[in-house]
JSON list of C-alpha atoms in Angstrom, two decimals:
[
{"chain": "A", "resi": 4, "resn": "ASP", "atom": "CA", "xyz": [-0.11, 0.08, 0.10]},
{"chain": "A", "resi": 5, "resn": "PRO", "atom": "CA", "xyz": [1.65, 3.42, -1.13]},
{"chain": "A", "resi": 6, "resn": "ALA", "atom": "CA", "xyz": [0.08, 5.27, 1.74]},
{"chain": "A", "resi": 7, "resn": "HIS", "atom": "CA", "xyz": [1.44, 2.90, 4.34]},
{"chain": "A", "resi": 8, "resn": "ARG", "atom": "CA", "xyz": [4.83, 3.26, 2.71]},
{"chain": "A", "resi": 9, "resn": "GLU", "atom": "CA", "xyz": [4.92, 6.68, 2.79]},
{"chain": "A", "resi": 10, "resn": "GLN", "atom": "CA", "xyz": [3.58, 6.94, 6.25]},
{"chain": "A", "resi": 11, "resn": "ALA", "atom": "CA", "xyz": [6.54, 4.30, 7.40]},
{"chain": "A", "resi": 12, "resn": "ARG", "atom": "CA", "xyz": [9.13, 6.41, 5.38]},
{"chain": "A", "resi": 13, "resn": "ALA", "atom": "CA", "xyz": [8.21, 9.60, 7.13]},
{"chain": "A", "resi": 14, "resn": "THR", "atom": "CA", "xyz": [7.89, 8.03, 10.64]},
{"chain": "A", "resi": 15, "resn": "ALA", "atom": "CA", "xyz": [11.55, 6.45, 10.10]},
{"chain": "A", "resi": 16, "resn": "GLU", "atom": "CA", "xyz": [12.87, 9.78, 8.77]},
{"chain": "A", "resi": 17, "resn": "LEU", "atom": "CA", "xyz": [11.68, 11.48, 11.85]},
{"chain": "A", "resi": 18, "resn": "ALA", "atom": "CA", "xyz": [12.90, 8.96, 14.21]},
{"chain": "A", "resi": 19, "resn": "ALA", "atom": "CA", "xyz": [16.34, 9.51, 12.42]},
{"chain": "A", "resi": 20, "resn": "GLU", "atom": "CA", "xyz": [16.19, 12.98, 12.84]},
{"chain": "A", "resi": 21, "resn": "LEU", "atom": "CA", "xyz": [15.11, 13.13, 16.54]},
{"chain": "A", "resi": 22, "resn": "ALA", "atom": "CA", "xyz": [18.03, 10.49, 17.60]},
{"chain": "A", "resi": 23, "resn": "PRO", "atom": "CA", "xyz": [20.44, 11.16, 14.95]},
{"chain": "A", "resi": 24, "resn": "ASP", "atom": "CA", "xyz": [23.30, 9.47, 16.94]},
{"chain": "A", "resi": 25, "resn": "ASN", "atom": "CA", "xyz": [21.48, 6.67, 18.68]},
{"chain": "A", "resi": 26, "resn": "VAL", "atom": "CA", "xyz": [22.80, 3.47, 16.58]},
{"chain": "A", "resi": 27, "resn": "ASP", "atom": "CA", "xyz": [19.78, 1.43, 17.80]},
{"chain": "A", "resi": 28, "resn": "VAL", "atom": "CA", "xyz": [17.27, 3.93, 16.37]},
{"chain": "A", "resi": 29, "resn": "LEU", "atom": "CA", "xyz": [19.47, 4.21, 13.03]},
{"chain": "A", "resi": 30, "resn": "VAL", "atom": "CA", "xyz": [19.92, 0.66, 12.32]},
{"chain": "A", "resi": 31, "resn": "THR", "atom": "CA", "xyz": [15.89, 0.01, 13.13]},
{"chain": "A", "resi": 32, "resn": "VAL", "atom": "CA", "xyz": [15.18, 3.16, 10.84]},
{"chain": "A", "resi": 33, "resn": "ALA", "atom": "CA", "xyz": [17.46, 1.79, 8.09]},
{"chain": "A", "resi": 34, "resn": "GLY", "atom": "CA", "xyz": [15.78, -1.70, 8.24]},
{"chain": "A", "resi": 35, "resn": "THR", "atom": "CA", "xyz": [12.15, -0.02, 7.81]},
{"chain": "A", "resi": 36, "resn": "LEU", "atom": "CA", "xyz": [13.46, 2.14, 4.98]},
{"chain": "A", "resi": 37, "resn": "GLY", "atom": "CA", "xyz": [14.65, -0.64, 3.29]},
{"chain": "A", "resi": 38, "resn": "ARG", "atom": "CA", "xyz": [11.50, -2.64, 3.68]},
{"chain": "A", "resi": 39, "resn": "VAL", "atom": "CA", "xyz": [9.44, 0.41, 2.35]},
{"chain": "A", "resi": 40, "resn": "GLY", "atom": "CA", "xyz": [11.66, 0.97, -1.16]},
{"chain": "A", "resi": 41, "resn": "ALA", "atom": "CA", "xyz": [14.22, 3.46, 0.30]},
{"chain": "A", "resi": 42, "resn": "PRO", "atom": "CA", "xyz": [17.44, 1.62, 0.10]},
{"chain": "A", "resi": 43, "resn": "ASP", "atom": "CA", "xyz": [19.55, 4.60, -0.51]},
{"chain": "A", "resi": 44, "resn": "THR", "atom": "CA", "xyz": [18.40, 6.40, 2.62]},
{"chain": "A", "resi": 45, "resn": "ALA", "atom": "CA", "xyz": [18.81, 3.26, 4.73]},
{"chain": "A", "resi": 46, "resn": "ILE", "atom": "CA", "xyz": [22.25, 2.72, 3.38]},
{"chain": "A", "resi": 47, "resn": "GLN", "atom": "CA", "xyz": [23.20, 6.24, 4.53]},
{"chain": "A", "resi": 48, "resn": "LEU", "atom": "CA", "xyz": [21.87, 5.84, 7.97]},
{"chain": "A", "resi": 49, "resn": "LEU", "atom": "CA", "xyz": [23.83, 2.53, 8.23]},
{"chain": "A", "resi": 50, "resn": "ALA", "atom": "CA", "xyz": [26.95, 4.21, 7.14]},
{"chain": "A", "resi": 51, "resn": "HIS", "atom": "CA", "xyz": [26.48, 6.70, 9.89]},
{"chain": "A", "resi": 52, "resn": "ALA", "atom": "CA", "xyz": [25.63, 3.93, 12.44]},
{"chain": "A", "resi": 53, "resn": "GLU", "atom": "CA", "xyz": [28.90, 2.23, 11.45]},
{"chain": "A", "resi": 54, "resn": "SER", "atom": "CA", "xyz": [30.98, 5.30, 11.93]},
{"chain": "A", "resi": 55, "resn": "LEU", "atom": "CA", "xyz": [29.44, 5.62, 15.39]},
{"chain": "A", "resi": 56, "resn": "ALA", "atom": "CA", "xyz": [29.99, 1.97, 16.32]},
{"chain": "A", "resi": 57, "resn": "PRO", "atom": "CA", "xyz": [32.46, 0.53, 14.06]},
{"chain": "A", "resi": 58, "resn": "SER", "atom": "CA", "xyz": [33.15, -2.62, 15.96]},
{"chain": "A", "resi": 59, "resn": "SER", "atom": "CA", "xyz": [29.43, -3.61, 16.69]},
{"chain": "A", "resi": 60, "resn": "LEU", "atom": "CA", "xyz": [28.57, -6.76, 15.16]},
{"chain": "A", "resi": 61, "resn": "PRO", "atom": "CA", "xyz": [25.07, -5.71, 14.84]},
{"chain": "A", "resi": 62, "resn": "VAL", "atom": "CA", "xyz": [25.61, -2.82, 13.09]},
{"chain": "A", "resi": 63, "resn": "ARG", "atom": "CA", "xyz": [27.84, -4.80, 10.46]},
{"chain": "A", "resi": 64, "resn": "GLU", "atom": "CA", "xyz": [25.21, -7.40, 10.09]},
{"chain": "A", "resi": 65, "resn": "ALA", "atom": "CA", "xyz": [22.74, -4.76, 9.43]},
{"chain": "A", "resi": 66, "resn": "VAL", "atom": "CA", "xyz": [24.87, -3.15, 6.85]},
{"chain": "A", "resi": 67, "resn": "TRP", "atom": "CA", "xyz": [25.79, -6.35, 5.12]},
{"chain": "A", "resi": 68, "resn": "SER", "atom": "CA", "xyz": [21.85, -6.88, 5.13]},
{"chain": "A", "resi": 69, "resn": "GLY", "atom": "CA", "xyz": [21.37, -3.35, 3.72]},
{"chain": "A", "resi": 70, "resn": "LEU", "atom": "CA", "xyz": [23.57, -4.32, 0.62]},
{"chain": "A", "resi": 71, "resn": "ARG", "atom": "CA", "xyz": [20.72, -6.50, -0.50]},
{"chain": "A", "resi": 72, "resn": "GLY", "atom": "CA", "xyz": [18.79, -3.37, -1.53]},
{"chain": "A", "resi": 73, "resn": "ARG", "atom": "CA", "xyz": [21.40, -1.89, -3.65]},
{"chain": "A", "resi": 74, "resn": "ASP", "atom": "CA", "xyz": [20.58, -1.87, -7.23]},
{"chain": "A", "resi": 75, "resn": "ASP", "atom": "CA", "xyz": [23.86, -0.63, -8.47]},
{"chain": "A", "resi": 76, "resn": "LEU", "atom": "CA", "xyz": [25.55, -3.78, -7.61]},
{"chain": "A", "resi": 77, "resn": "SER", "atom": "CA", "xyz": [25.29, -7.20, -9.04]},
{"chain": "A", "resi": 78, "resn": "SER", "atom": "CA", "xyz": [24.87, -10.22, -6.64]},
{"chain": "A", "resi": 79, "resn": "ASP", "atom": "CA", "xyz": [28.61, -10.87, -7.04]},
{"chain": "A", "resi": 80, "resn": "GLU", "atom": "CA", "xyz": [29.60, -7.47, -6.29]},
{"chain": "A", "resi": 81, "resn": "LYS", "atom": "CA", "xyz": [27.31, -7.60, -3.19]},
{"chain": "A", "resi": 82, "resn": "LEU", "atom": "CA", "xyz": [28.92, -10.74, -2.14]},
{"chain": "A", "resi": 83, "resn": "GLU", "atom": "CA", "xyz": [32.61, -9.51, -2.57]},
{"chain": "A", "resi": 84, "resn": "VAL", "atom": "CA", "xyz": [31.63, -6.41, -0.37]},
{"chain": "A", "resi": 85, "resn": "VAL", "atom": "CA", "xyz": [30.55, -8.56, 2.45]},
{"chain": "A", "resi": 86, "resn": "LEU", "atom": "CA", "xyz": [33.43, -10.87, 1.98]},
{"chain": "A", "resi": 87, "resn": "GLN", "atom": "CA", "xyz": [36.05, -7.88, 2.01]},
{"chain": "A", "resi": 88, "resn": "ASP", "atom": "CA", "xyz": [34.38, -6.41, 5.10]},
{"chain": "A", "resi": 89, "resn": "ILE", "atom": "CA", "xyz": [34.31, -9.70, 6.94]},
{"chain": "A", "resi": 90, "resn": "ASP", "atom": "CA", "xyz": [37.99, -10.12, 6.11]},
{"chain": "A", "resi": 91, "resn": "GLU", "atom": "CA", "xyz": [38.58, -6.70, 7.68]},
{"chain": "A", "resi": 92, "resn": "LEU", "atom": "CA", "xyz": [36.33, -7.50, 10.72]},
{"chain": "A", "resi": 93, "resn": "LEU", "atom": "CA", "xyz": [38.28, -10.66, 11.33]},
{"chain": "A", "resi": 94, "resn": "ALA", "atom": "CA", "xyz": [41.61, -8.93, 11.06]},
{"chain": "A", "resi": 95, "resn": "ALA", "atom": "CA", "xyz": [40.74, -6.10, 13.27]},
{"chain": "A", "resi": 96, "resn": "HIS", "atom": "CA", "xyz": [38.99, -8.32, 16.15]},
{"chain": "A", "resi": 97, "resn": "GLY", "atom": "CA", "xyz": [40.18, -11.78, 15.80]},
{"chain": "A", "resi": 98, "resn": "ARG", "atom": "CA", "xyz": [38.39, -15.01, 14.96]},
{"chain": "A", "resi": 99, "resn": "THR", "atom": "CA", "xyz": [36.29, -14.93, 18.12]},
{"chain": "A", "resi": 100, "resn": "GLN", "atom": "CA", "xyz": [33.23, -16.97, 18.30]},
{"chain": "A", "resi": 101, "resn": "ALA", "atom": "CA", "xyz": [31.03, -13.77, 18.14]},
{"chain": "A", "resi": 102, "resn": "VAL", "atom": "CA", "xyz": [32.61, -12.36, 15.07]},
{"chain": "A", "resi": 103, "resn": "LEU", "atom": "CA", "xyz": [32.87, -16.01, 13.06]},
{"chain": "A", "resi": 104, "resn": "TYR", "atom": "CA", "xyz": [29.12, -16.44, 14.17]},
{"chain": "A", "resi": 105, "resn": "THR", "atom": "CA", "xyz": [27.93, -13.23, 12.53]},
{"chain": "A", "resi": 106, "resn": "ALA", "atom": "CA", "xyz": [29.98, -13.82, 9.32]},
{"chain": "A", "resi": 107, "resn": "GLN", "atom": "CA", "xyz": [28.90, -17.46, 8.99]},
{"chain": "A", "resi": 108, "resn": "ARG", "atom": "CA", "xyz": [25.26, -16.42, 9.59]},
{"chain": "A", "resi": 109, "resn": "GLN", "atom": "CA", "xyz": [25.46, -13.83, 7.04]},
{"chain": "A", "resi": 110, "resn": "LEU", "atom": "CA", "xyz": [27.21, -16.12, 4.35]},
{"chain": "A", "resi": 111, "resn": "ASN", "atom": "CA", "xyz": [24.73, -19.04, 4.76]},
{"chain": "A", "resi": 112, "resn": "GLY", "atom": "CA", "xyz": [22.98, -19.32, 1.51]},
{"chain": "A", "resi": 113, "resn": "SER", "atom": "CA", "xyz": [24.97, -16.50, -0.09]},
{"chain": "A", "resi": 114, "resn": "GLY", "atom": "CA", "xyz": [27.18, -17.98, -2.42]},
{"chain": "A", "resi": 115, "resn": "ALA", "atom": "CA", "xyz": [29.75, -18.29, -0.12]},
{"chain": "A", "resi": 116, "resn": "GLN", "atom": "CA", "xyz": [28.46, -21.69, 1.59]},
{"chain": "A", "resi": 117, "resn": "GLU", "atom": "CA", "xyz": [31.96, -23.24, 1.78]},
{"chain": "A", "resi": 118, "resn": "ARG", "atom": "CA", "xyz": [33.17, -20.39, 3.58]},
{"chain": "A", "resi": 119, "resn": "ALA", "atom": "CA", "xyz": [29.98, -20.52, 6.06]},
{"chain": "A", "resi": 120, "resn": "THR", "atom": "CA", "xyz": [30.58, -24.10, 6.76]},
{"chain": "A", "resi": 121, "resn": "ALA", "atom": "CA", "xyz": [34.41, -23.68, 7.37]},
{"chain": "A", "resi": 122, "resn": "MET", "atom": "CA", "xyz": [33.36, -20.84, 9.92]},
{"chain": "A", "resi": 123, "resn": "ALA", "atom": "CA", "xyz": [30.76, -22.92, 11.64]},
{"chain": "A", "resi": 124, "resn": "ASP", "atom": "CA", "xyz": [33.08, -25.95, 11.76]},
{"chain": "A", "resi": 125, "resn": "GLU", "atom": "CA", "xyz": [35.75, -23.66, 13.53]},
{"chain": "A", "resi": 126, "resn": "ILE", "atom": "CA", "xyz": [33.15, -22.44, 15.95]},
{"chain": "A", "resi": 127, "resn": "LEU", "atom": "CA", "xyz": [32.29, -26.00, 16.96]},
{"chain": "A", "resi": 128, "resn": "ARG", "atom": "CA", "xyz": [36.12, -26.97, 17.10]},
{"chain": "A", "resi": 129, "resn": "ASP", "atom": "CA", "xyz": [37.41, -24.01, 18.94]},
{"chain": "A", "resi": 130, "resn": "TYR", "atom": "CA", "xyz": [34.42, -22.60, 21.14]},
{"chain": "A", "resi": 131, "resn": "PRO", "atom": "CA", "xyz": [32.16, -26.09, 21.61]},
{"chain": "A", "resi": 132, "resn": "ASP", "atom": "CA", "xyz": [30.57, -24.64, 24.91]},
{"chain": "A", "resi": 133, "resn": "SER", "atom": "CA", "xyz": [29.64, -21.35, 23.57]},
{"chain": "A", "resi": 134, "resn": "ARG", "atom": "CA", "xyz": [26.34, -20.04, 22.59]},
{"chain": "A", "resi": 135, "resn": "GLU", "atom": "CA", "xyz": [27.50, -19.63, 19.13]},
{"chain": "A", "resi": 136, "resn": "ALA", "atom": "CA", "xyz": [28.28, -23.17, 18.85]},
{"chain": "A", "resi": 137, "resn": "GLU", "atom": "CA", "xyz": [24.64, -23.72, 20.11]},
{"chain": "A", "resi": 138, "resn": "GLY", "atom": "CA", "xyz": [23.40, -21.46, 17.13]},
{"chain": "A", "resi": 139, "resn": "VAL", "atom": "CA", "xyz": [25.41, -23.57, 14.75]},
{"chain": "A", "resi": 140, "resn": "LEU", "atom": "CA", "xyz": [24.12, -26.93, 15.95]},
{"chain": "A", "resi": 141, "resn": "ILE", "atom": "CA", "xyz": [20.54, -25.58, 15.77]},
{"chain": "A", "resi": 142, "resn": "GLY", "atom": "CA", "xyz": [21.05, -23.99, 12.32]},
{"chain": "A", "resi": 143, "resn": "ARG", "atom": "CA", "xyz": [22.22, -27.27, 11.03]},
{"chain": "A", "resi": 144, "resn": "HIS", "atom": "CA", "xyz": [19.38, -29.27, 12.90]},
{"chain": "A", "resi": 145, "resn": "ARG", "atom": "CA", "xyz": [16.68, -26.75, 11.23]},
{"chain": "A", "resi": 146, "resn": "ALA", "atom": "CA", "xyz": [18.58, -27.20, 7.79]},
{"chain": "A", "resi": 147, "resn": "LEU", "atom": "CA", "xyz": [18.07, -31.10, 7.88]},
{"chain": "A", "resi": 148, "resn": "GLN", "atom": "CA", "xyz": [14.45, -30.70, 9.14]},
{"chain": "A", "resi": 149, "resn": "ASP", "atom": "CA", "xyz": [13.67, -28.32, 6.13]},
{"chain": "A", "resi": 150, "resn": "GLN", "atom": "CA", "xyz": [15.41, -30.89, 4.05]},
{"chain": "A", "resi": 151, "resn": "LEU", "atom": "CA", "xyz": [13.33, -33.94, 5.56]},
{"chain": "A", "resi": 152, "resn": "TRP", "atom": "CA", "xyz": [10.22, -31.90, 5.19]},
{"chain": "A", "resi": 153, "resn": "PRO", "atom": "CA", "xyz": [10.74, -29.12, 2.58]},
{"chain": "A", "resi": 154, "resn": "THR", "atom": "CA", "xyz": [6.76, -28.19, 2.70]},
{"chain": "A", "resi": 155, "resn": "ARG", "atom": "CA", "xyz": [4.72, -28.13, 5.85]},
{"chain": "A", "resi": 156, "resn": "PRO", "atom": "CA", "xyz": [1.26, -29.67, 5.58]},
{"chain": "A", "resi": 157, "resn": "ALA", "atom": "CA", "xyz": [-1.89, -27.99, 6.50]},
{"chain": "A", "resi": 158, "resn": "PRO", "atom": "CA", "xyz": [-3.09, -28.68, 10.02]},
{"chain": "A", "resi": 159, "resn": "GLY", "atom": "CA", "xyz": [-4.79, -32.12, 10.04]},
{"chain": "A", "resi": 160, "resn": "GLU", "atom": "CA", "xyz": [-3.24, -33.12, 6.87]},
{"chain": "A", "resi": 161, "resn": "PRO", "atom": "CA", "xyz": [-0.62, -36.35, 7.05]},
{"chain": "A", "resi": 162, "resn": "VAL", "atom": "CA", "xyz": [2.98, -35.50, 7.28]},
{"chain": "A", "resi": 163, "resn": "PRO", "atom": "CA", "xyz": [4.62, -36.96, 4.02]},
{"chain": "A", "resi": 164, "resn": "ASP", "atom": "CA", "xyz": [7.26, -39.54, 4.30]},
{"chain": "A", "resi": 165, "resn": "PRO", "atom": "CA", "xyz": [10.82, -38.02, 4.32]},
{"chain": "A", "resi": 166, "resn": "ASP", "atom": "CA", "xyz": [13.60, -39.03, 2.03]},
{"chain": "A", "resi": 167, "resn": "PRO", "atom": "CA", "xyz": [15.39, -42.13, 3.80]},
{"chain": "A", "resi": 168, "resn": "GLU", "atom": "CA", "xyz": [18.83, -40.74, 2.92]},
{"chain": "A", "resi": 169, "resn": "VAL", "atom": "CA", "xyz": [18.25, -37.39, 4.33]},
{"chain": "A", "resi": 170, "resn": "LEU", "atom": "CA", "xyz": [16.36, -39.21, 7.34]},
{"chain": "A", "resi": 171, "resn": "ALA", "atom": "CA", "xyz": [19.62, -41.01, 7.97]},
{"chain": "A", "resi": 172, "resn": "GLN", "atom": "CA", "xyz": [21.71, -38.06, 7.84]},
{"chain": "A", "resi": 173, "resn": "TYR", "atom": "CA", "xyz": [19.30, -36.35, 10.40]},
{"chain": "A", "resi": 174, "resn": "ARG", "atom": "CA", "xyz": [19.63, -39.39, 12.74]},
{"chain": "A", "resi": 175, "resn": "GLN", "atom": "CA", "xyz": [23.38, -39.51, 12.51]},
{"chain": "A", "resi": 176, "resn": "ALA", "atom": "CA", "xyz": [23.57, -35.42, 13.36]},
{"chain": "A", "resi": 177, "resn": "LEU", "atom": "CA", "xyz": [21.18, -36.11, 16.51]},
{"chain": "A", "resi": 178, "resn": "HIS", "atom": "CA", "xyz": [23.87, -38.76, 17.37]},
{"chain": "A", "resi": 179, "resn": "ASP", "atom": "CA", "xyz": [26.99, -36.64, 16.75]}
]
């Protein structure tokens, strides 16, 4: 609805004006603007948020997500920008579980799956008792569930039988 979009845009811009140096407001407003079709303004706000909190992982994640709205870059170029930023983040802050997990989540399903998997494996190996390791395992569990049941039946409909090969992988993952 165009009227709703315009109202959302006006509200978001007002919030950014009222709290120009509040990183949480800037990231939230940028997300709203990106969803209502104002990616250029969203990217500007994210750049400002990043200048205020350059080591903030949630801000970096929002910047990476904001790239999806850019029409001036191809998918490969967007991925290259994210990969370069991830490399800079790792160089500046080290391979901590928080940095690895944030980067790994962003790269999942992005065309850099091997790198995402390697980061997830590193988290499990080097930080096995961390909250991030738990997040990796939950993500893998959900991915296997999605392979087992790619479509969810409506309430009351029977659940289809899963692919036996995927079911074997799922069972193995539960035992690992």
